[in-house]
Short mmCIF file of C-alpha atoms in Angstrom, two decimals:
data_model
loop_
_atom_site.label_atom_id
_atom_site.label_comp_id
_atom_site.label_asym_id
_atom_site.label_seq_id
_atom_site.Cartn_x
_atom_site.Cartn_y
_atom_site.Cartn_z
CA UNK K 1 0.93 100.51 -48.07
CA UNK K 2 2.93 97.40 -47.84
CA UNK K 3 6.38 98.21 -47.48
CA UNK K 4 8.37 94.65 -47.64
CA UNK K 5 11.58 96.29 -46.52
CA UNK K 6 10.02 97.92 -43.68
CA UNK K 7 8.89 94.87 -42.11
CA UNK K 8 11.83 93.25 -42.71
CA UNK K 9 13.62 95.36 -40.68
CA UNK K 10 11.41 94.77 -37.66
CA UNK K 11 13.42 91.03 -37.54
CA UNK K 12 16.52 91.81 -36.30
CA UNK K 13 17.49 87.88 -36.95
CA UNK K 14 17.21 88.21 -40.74
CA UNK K 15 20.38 90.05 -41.00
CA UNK K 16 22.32 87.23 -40.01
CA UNK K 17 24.42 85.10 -41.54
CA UNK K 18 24.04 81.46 -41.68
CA UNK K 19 27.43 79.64 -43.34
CA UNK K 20 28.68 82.41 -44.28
CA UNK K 21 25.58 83.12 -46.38
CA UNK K 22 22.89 85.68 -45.82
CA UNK K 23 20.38 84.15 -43.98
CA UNK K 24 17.14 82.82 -45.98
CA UNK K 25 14.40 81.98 -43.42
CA UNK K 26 11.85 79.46 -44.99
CA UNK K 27 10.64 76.88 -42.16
CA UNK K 28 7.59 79.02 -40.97
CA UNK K 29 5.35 76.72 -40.75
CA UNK K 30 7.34 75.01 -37.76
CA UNK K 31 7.82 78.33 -36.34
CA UNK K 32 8.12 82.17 -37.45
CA UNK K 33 10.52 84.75 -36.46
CA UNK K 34 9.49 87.39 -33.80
CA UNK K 35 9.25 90.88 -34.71
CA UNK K 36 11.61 93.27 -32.47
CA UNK K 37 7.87 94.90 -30.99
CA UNK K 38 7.13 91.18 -29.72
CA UNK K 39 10.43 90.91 -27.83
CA UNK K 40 10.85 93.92 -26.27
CA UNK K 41 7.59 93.51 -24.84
CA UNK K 42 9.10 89.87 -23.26
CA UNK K 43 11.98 91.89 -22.20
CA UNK K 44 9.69 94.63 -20.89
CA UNK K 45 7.98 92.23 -18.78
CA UNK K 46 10.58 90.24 -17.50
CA UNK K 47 12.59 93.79 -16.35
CA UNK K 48 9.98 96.26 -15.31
CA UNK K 49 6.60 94.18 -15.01
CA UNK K 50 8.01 90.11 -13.44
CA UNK K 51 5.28 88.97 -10.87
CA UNK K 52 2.53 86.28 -10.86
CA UNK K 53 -1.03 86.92 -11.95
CA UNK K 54 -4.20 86.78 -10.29
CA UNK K 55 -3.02 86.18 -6.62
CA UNK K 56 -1.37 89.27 -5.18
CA UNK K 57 -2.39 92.78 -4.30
CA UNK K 58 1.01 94.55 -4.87
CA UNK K 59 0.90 96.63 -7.69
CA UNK K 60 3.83 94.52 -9.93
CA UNK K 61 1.11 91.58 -9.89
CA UNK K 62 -1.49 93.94 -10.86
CA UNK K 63 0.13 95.34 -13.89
CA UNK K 64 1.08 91.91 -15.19
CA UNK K 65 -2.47 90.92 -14.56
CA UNK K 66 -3.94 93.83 -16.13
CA UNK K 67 -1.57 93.19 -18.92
CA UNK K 68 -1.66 89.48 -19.84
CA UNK K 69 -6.28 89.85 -19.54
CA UNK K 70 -5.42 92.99 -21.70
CA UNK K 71 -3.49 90.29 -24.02
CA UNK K 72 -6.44 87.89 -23.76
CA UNK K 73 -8.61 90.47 -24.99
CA UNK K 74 -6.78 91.37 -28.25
CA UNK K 75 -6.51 87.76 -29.01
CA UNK K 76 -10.63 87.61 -28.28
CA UNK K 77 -11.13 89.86 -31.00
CA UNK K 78 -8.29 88.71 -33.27
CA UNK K 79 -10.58 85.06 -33.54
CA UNK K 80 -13.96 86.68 -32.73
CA UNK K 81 -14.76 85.20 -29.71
CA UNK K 82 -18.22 86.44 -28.34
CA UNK K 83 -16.41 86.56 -24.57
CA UNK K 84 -12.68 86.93 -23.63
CA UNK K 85 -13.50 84.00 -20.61
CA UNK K 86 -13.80 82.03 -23.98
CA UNK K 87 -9.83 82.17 -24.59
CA UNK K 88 -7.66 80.10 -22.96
CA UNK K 89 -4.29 80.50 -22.84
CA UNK K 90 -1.95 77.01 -23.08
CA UNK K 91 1.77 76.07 -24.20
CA UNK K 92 0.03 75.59 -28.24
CA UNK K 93 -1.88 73.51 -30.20
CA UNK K 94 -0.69 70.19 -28.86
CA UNK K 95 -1.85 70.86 -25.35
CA UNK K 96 -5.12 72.26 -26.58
CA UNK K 97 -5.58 69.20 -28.60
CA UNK K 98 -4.49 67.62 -25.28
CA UNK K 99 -6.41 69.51 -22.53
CA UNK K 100 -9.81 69.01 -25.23
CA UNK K 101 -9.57 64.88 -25.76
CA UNK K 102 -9.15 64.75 -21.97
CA UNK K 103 -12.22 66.57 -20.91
CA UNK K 104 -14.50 64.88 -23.11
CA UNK K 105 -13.80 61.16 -21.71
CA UNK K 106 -16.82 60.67 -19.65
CA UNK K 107 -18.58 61.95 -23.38
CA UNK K 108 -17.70 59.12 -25.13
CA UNK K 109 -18.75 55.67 -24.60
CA UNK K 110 -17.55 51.96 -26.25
CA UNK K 111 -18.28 52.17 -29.86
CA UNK K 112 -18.97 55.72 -30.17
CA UNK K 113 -17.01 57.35 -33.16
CA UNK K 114 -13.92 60.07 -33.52
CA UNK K 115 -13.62 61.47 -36.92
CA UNK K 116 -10.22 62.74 -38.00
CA UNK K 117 -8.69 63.03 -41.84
CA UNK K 118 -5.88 61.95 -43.03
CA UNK K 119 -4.16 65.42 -43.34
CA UNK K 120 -3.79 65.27 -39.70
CA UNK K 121 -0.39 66.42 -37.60
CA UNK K 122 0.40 63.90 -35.01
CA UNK K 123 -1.24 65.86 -32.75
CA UNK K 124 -4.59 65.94 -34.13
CA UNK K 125 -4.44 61.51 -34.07
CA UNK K 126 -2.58 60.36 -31.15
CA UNK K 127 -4.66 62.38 -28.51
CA UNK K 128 -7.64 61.30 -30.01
CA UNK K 129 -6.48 57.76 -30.49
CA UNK K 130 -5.38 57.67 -26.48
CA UNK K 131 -9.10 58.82 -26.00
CA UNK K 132 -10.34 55.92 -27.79
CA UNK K 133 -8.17 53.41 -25.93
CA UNK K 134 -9.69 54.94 -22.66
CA UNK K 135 -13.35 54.79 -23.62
CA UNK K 136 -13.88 52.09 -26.16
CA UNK K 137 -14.61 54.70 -29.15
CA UNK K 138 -13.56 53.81 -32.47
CA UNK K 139 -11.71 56.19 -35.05
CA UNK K 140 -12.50 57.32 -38.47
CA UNK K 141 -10.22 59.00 -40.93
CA UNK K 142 -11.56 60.93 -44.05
CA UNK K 143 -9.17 59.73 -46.84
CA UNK K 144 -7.55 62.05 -49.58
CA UNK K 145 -7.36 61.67 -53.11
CA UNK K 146 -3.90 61.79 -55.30
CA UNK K 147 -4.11 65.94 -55.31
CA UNK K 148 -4.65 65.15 -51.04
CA UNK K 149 -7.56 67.21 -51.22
CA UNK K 150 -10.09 65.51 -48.72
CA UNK K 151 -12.86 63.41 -50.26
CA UNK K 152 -16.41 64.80 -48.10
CA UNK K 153 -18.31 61.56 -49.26
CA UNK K 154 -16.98 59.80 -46.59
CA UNK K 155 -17.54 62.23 -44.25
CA UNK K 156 -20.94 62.08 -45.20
CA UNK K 157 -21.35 58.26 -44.61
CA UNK K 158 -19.25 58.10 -41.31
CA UNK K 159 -21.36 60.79 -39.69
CA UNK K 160 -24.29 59.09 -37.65
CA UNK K 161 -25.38 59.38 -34.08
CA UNK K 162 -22.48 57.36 -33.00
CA UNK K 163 -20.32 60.63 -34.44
CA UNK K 164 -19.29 62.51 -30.82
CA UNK K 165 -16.42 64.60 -32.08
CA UNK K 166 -15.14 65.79 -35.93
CA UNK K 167 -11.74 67.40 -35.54
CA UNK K 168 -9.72 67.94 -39.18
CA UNK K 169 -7.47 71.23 -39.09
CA UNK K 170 -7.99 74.23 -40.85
CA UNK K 171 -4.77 73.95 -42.97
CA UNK K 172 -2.42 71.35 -43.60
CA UNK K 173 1.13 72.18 -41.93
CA UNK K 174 2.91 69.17 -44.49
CA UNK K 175 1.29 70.41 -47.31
CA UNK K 176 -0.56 73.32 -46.98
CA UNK K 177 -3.92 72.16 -48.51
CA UNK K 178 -6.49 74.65 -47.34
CA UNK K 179 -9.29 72.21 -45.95
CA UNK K 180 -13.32 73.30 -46.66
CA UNK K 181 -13.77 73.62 -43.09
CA UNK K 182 -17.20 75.58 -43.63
CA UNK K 183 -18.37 72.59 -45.43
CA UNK K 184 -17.14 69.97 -42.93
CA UNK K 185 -18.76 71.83 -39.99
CA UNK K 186 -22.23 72.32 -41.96
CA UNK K 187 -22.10 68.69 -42.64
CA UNK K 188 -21.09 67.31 -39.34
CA UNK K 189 -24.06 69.79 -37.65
CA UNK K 190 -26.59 68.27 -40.00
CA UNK K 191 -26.22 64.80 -39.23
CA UNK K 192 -24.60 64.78 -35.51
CA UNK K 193 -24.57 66.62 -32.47
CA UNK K 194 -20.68 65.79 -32.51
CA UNK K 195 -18.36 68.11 -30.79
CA UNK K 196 -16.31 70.08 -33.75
CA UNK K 197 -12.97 71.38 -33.09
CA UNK K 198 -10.76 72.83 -35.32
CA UNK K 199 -6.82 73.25 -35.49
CA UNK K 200 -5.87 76.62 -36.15
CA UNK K 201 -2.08 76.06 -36.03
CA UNK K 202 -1.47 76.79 -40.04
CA UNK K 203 -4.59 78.70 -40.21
CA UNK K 204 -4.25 81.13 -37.45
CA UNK K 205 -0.95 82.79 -39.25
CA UNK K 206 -2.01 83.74 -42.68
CA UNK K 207 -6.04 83.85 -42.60
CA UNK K 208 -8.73 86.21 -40.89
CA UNK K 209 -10.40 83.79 -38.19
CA UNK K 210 -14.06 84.28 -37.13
CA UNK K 211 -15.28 81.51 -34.95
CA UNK K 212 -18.39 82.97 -34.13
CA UNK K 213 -19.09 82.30 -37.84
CA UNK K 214 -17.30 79.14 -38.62
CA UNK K 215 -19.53 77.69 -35.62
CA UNK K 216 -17.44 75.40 -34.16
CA UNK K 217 -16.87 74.39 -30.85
CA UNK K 218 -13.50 74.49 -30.22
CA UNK K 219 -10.63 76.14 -31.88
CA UNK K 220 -6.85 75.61 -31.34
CA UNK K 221 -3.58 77.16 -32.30
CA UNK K 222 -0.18 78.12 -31.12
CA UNK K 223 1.36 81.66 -30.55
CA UNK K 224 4.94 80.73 -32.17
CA UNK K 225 3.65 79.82 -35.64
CA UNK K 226 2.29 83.55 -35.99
CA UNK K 227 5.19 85.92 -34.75
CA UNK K 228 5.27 85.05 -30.81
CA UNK K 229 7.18 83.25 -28.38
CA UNK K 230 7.19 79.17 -27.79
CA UNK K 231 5.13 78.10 -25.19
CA UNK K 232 2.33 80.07 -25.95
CA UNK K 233 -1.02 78.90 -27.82
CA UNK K 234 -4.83 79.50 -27.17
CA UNK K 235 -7.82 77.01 -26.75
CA UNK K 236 -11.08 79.00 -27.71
CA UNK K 237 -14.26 76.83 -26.42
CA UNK K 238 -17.28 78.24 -26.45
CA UNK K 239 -18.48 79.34 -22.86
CA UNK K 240 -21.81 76.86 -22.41
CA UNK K 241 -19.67 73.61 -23.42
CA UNK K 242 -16.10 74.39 -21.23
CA UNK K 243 -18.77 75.52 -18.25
CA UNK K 244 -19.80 71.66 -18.49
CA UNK K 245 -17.08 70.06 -18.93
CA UNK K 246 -14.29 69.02 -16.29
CA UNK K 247 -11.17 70.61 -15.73
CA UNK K 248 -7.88 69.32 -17.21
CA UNK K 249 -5.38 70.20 -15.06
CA UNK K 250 -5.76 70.89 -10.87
CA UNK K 251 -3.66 72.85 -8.92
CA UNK K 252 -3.63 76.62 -7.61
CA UNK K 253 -5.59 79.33 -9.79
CA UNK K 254 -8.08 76.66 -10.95
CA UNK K 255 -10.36 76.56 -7.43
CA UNK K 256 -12.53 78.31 -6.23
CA UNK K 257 -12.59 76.82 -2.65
CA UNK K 258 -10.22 73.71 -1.77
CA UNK K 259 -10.30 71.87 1.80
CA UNK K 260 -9.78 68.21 1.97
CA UNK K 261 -13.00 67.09 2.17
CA UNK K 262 -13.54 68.56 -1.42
CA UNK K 263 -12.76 71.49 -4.02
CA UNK K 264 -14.52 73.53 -5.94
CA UNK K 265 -13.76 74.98 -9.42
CA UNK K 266 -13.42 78.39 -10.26
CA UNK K 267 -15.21 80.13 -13.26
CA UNK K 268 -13.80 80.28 -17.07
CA UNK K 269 -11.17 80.87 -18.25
CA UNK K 270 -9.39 80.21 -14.95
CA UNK K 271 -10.81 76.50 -14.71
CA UNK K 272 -8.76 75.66 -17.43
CA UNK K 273 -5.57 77.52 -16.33
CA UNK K 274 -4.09 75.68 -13.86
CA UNK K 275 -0.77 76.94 -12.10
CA UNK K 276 1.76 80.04 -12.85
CA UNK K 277 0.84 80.89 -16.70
CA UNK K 278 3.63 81.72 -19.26
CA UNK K 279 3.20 85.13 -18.20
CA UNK K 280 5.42 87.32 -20.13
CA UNK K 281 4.60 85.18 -23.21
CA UNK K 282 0.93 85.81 -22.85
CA UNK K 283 1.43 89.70 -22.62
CA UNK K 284 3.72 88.50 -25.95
CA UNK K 285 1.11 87.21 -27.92
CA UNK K 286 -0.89 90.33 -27.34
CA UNK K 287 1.79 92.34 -29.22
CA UNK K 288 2.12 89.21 -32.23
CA UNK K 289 -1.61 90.21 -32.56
CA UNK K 290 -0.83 93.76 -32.46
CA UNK K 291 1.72 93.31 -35.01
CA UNK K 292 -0.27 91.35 -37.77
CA UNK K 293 -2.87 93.82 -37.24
CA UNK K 294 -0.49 96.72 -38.18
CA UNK K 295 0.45 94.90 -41.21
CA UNK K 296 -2.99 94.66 -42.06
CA UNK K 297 -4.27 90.45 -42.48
CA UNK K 298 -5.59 91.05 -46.32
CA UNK K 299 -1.63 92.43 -46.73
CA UNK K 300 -0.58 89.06 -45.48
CA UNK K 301 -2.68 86.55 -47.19
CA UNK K 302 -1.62 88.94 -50.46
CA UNK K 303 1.68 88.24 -49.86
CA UNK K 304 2.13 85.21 -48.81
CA UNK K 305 -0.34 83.87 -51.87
CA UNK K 306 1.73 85.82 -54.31
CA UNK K 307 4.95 83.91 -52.66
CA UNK K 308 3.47 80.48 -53.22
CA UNK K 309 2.62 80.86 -56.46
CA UNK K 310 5.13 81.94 -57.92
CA UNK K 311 7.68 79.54 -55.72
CA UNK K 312 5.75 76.66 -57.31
CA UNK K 313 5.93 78.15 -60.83
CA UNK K 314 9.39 78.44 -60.81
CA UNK K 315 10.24 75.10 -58.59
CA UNK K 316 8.06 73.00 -61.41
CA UNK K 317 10.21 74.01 -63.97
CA UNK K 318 12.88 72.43 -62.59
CA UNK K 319 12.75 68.87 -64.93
CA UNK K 320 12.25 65.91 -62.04
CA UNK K 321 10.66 68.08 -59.07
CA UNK K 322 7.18 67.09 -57.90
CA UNK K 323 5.25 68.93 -55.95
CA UNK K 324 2.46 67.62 -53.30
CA UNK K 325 -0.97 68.74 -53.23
CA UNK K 326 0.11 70.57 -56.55
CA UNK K 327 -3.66 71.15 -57.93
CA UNK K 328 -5.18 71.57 -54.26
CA UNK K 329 -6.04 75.03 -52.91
CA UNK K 330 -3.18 75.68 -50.67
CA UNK K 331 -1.54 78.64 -48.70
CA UNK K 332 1.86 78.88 -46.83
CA UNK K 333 3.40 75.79 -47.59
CA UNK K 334 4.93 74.07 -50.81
CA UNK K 335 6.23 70.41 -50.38
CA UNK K 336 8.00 69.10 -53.00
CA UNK K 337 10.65 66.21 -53.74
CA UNK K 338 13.41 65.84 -56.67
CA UNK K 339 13.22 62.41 -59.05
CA UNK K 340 16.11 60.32 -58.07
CA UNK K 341 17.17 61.36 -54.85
CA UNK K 342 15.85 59.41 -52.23
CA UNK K 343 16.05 61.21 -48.78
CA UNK K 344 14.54 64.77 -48.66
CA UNK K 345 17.36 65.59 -45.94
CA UNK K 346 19.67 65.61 -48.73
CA UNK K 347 19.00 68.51 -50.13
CA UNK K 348 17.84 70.45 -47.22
CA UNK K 349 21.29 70.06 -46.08
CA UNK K 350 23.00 71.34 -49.36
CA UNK K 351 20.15 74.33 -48.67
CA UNK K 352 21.37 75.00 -45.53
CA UNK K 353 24.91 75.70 -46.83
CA UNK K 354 24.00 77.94 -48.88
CA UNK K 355 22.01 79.78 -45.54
CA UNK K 356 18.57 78.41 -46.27
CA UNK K 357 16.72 77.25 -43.96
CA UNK K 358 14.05 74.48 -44.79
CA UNK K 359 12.16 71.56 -43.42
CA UNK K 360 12.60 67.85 -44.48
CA UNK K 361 10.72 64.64 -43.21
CA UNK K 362 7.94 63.50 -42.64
CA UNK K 363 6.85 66.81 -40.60
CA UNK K 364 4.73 65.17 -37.85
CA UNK K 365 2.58 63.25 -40.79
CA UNK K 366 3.66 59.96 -41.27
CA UNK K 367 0.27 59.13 -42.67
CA UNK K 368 0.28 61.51 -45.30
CA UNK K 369 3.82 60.43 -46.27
CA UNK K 370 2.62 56.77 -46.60
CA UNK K 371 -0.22 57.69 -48.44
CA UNK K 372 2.08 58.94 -51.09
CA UNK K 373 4.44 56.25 -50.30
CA UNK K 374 7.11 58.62 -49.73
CA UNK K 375 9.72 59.11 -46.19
CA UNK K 376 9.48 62.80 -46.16
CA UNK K 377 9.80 66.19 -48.59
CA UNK K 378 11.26 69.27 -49.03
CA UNK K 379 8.98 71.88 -47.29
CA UNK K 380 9.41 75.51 -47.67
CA UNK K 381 6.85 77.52 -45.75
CA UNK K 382 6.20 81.52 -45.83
CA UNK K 383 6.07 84.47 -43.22
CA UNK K 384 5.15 87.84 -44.64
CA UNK K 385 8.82 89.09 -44.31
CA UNK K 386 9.96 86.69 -47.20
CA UNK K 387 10.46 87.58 -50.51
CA UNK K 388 10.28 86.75 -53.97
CA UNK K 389 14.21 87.40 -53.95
CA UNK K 390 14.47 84.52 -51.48
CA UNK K 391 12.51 82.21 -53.84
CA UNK K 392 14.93 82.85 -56.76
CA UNK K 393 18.05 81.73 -54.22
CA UNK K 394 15.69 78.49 -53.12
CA UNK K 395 15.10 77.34 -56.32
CA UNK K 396 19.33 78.07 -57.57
CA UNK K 397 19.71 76.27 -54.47
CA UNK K 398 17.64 73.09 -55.18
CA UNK K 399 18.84 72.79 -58.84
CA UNK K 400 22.61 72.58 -57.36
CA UNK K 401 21.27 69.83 -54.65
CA UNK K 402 20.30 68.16 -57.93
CA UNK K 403 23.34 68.44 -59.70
CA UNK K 404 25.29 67.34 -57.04
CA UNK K 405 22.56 64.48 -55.47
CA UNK K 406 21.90 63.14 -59.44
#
């Protein structure tokens, strides 16, 4: 059963007031809310549990170690991992991103080739672009059409033997176009031996993620997007490629032996986990997982669909409003703009007087914002606790921020 009410009252924050207005939370896609299970198990940790990981033999360090690898596990078979040395914990996406364009520099030679799209977050480009400037690669960007759906032809005439990575996410966060990553990875192992990595950020949230059978080799998304704390995020790699590859990051927890005449590395995950984790948001993420899988990730997707359509039914009706990627398979996200009022900040702040709390800009995507010659939208984005109620104050509230912006 999917009791909206019920879940609802696991978020203690949605019962506040913003302005004087009850609070309508719709700027998921930058980052959800935390169920109450998610922070008392921060609180738990940080009061009963607070010691390092890994290094000591008193039994506080034991239980958070025992608690945080429990963590890793749940999170192994929330994505399907084959082995929980597979998951790496790091601060999100960006450092994934980060930690992954690093380690493949001595890959990638002048004039070998990076293939991105333009539905990209800044943090699917810039790493990749500071990897080019270090190695003499060149990058390639799969352009959209006018609906922003990705057009695949070009895909298939960039990918050669020059092709050494393909990294496109799974969802768009400014739009929330729903990319055909099975495609794109069939494709790019056809033609290339390419590394393929995937961002999970918008993905990871509202879909059921198997990378055993997407097949690709590395996948990336961050813990406060789907229910738990900032500064938490996974990098899954799979086992044979992070074994060769360097580390990222050295310091303590990383080694195996260190003297100064040389160090060695220790095995996965730990070679990629440099320093004193995020403990108590690790053991945090567990419980996020632990959450969505009470609610059941079928009940989600349900929901959330059945949120977005009928937010962009009643939005268009509204004479003037546009809405991006309109015609494009989408989830979580719907991006829109009002004829005749020229900054998208505008009406989020008439929104946010009335306690509703959405996105404007460009939202990390200046690309995709230039593409449609636009500075920024309106971007409301979904969590499983919103409701249809919610959508009926968003749209009152946009037709006042046109009355008033007109």
């Amino acid at each position: 059963m999917f009791d909206i009410q019920e879940i609802r009252s696991q978020f203690s924050i949605l019962d506040r007031e913003v302005n004087g207005k009850p609070l309508v939370y719709l700027d998921n896609a930058a980052t959800s809310q935390k169920p109450n299970s998610v922070l008392e198990v921060c609180h738990a940790y940080y009061t009963e549990l607070n010691a390092n990981v890994h290094r000591g033999i008193h039994t506080l360090s034991q239980l958070a170690t025992e608690e945080m690898e429990l963590s890793r596990r749940k999170i192994q078979k929330f994505i399907n991992a084959e082995h929980d040395f597979e998951v790496i914990f790091t601060k999100g996406t960006t450092e994934g991103i980060n930690l992954i364009a690093y380690i493949l520099t001595q890959k990638l030679q002048k004039d070998d080739e990076i293939i991105i799209s333009y539905l990209e977050h800044h943090s699917n480009i810039v790493p990749w672009q500071m990897l080019c400037e270090r190695t003499g690669a060149r990058l390639r960007v799969i352009p959209i059409d006018e609906n922003g759906v990705l057009q695949l032809d070009y895909l298939d005439q960039y990918l050669s033997e020059k092709t050494k990575v393909v990294s496109v996410n799974q969802v768009s966060n400014a739009l929330g176009i729903v990319n055909p990553i099975e495609e794109i990875i069939a494709k790019t192992r056809k033609n290339s031996d390419a590394y393929i990595v995937i961002d999970g950020a918008q993905s990871a949230p509202h879909f059921d993620i198997d990378v055993q059978k997407m097949d690709c080799d590395f996948f990336v998304f961050s813990g406060h997007k789907m229910y738990a704390p900032m500064g938490t995020g996974i990098l899954y790699g799979k086992c044979e490629i992070l074994e060769a590859l360097p580390p990222f990051h050295g310091g303590g927890e990383m080694i195996a032996t260190c003297s100064f005449e040389g160090t060695t590395y220790a095995g996965l995950p730990f070679k990629y986990e440099a320093g004193t984790p995020n403990v108590g948001g690790n053991i945090a993420l567990g419980a996020a997982v632990d959450f969505m899988n009470r609610v059941g990730h079928e009940n989600i997707q349900n929901h959330e669909n059945a949120l977005l359509e009928y937010a962009q039914r009643q939005l268009l009706e509204i004479e003037g409003l546009k809405v991006y990627g309109e015609k494009a398979k989408r989830t979580g996200v719907v991006s829109f703009n009002l004829e005749g009022v020229g900054i998208a900040s505008d009406v989020g702040m008439i929104l946010d007087k009335m306690g509703i709390a959405v996105r404007t800009g460009h939202h990390c995507t200046q690309p995709i914002m230039s593409f449609f010659n636009i500075a920024g939208t309106v971007r409301a984005s979904f969590a499983v606790y919103n409701t249809f109620e919610e959508i009926d104050r968003l749209v009152e509230g946009v037709k006042k921020a046109q009355r008033m912006l007109g």
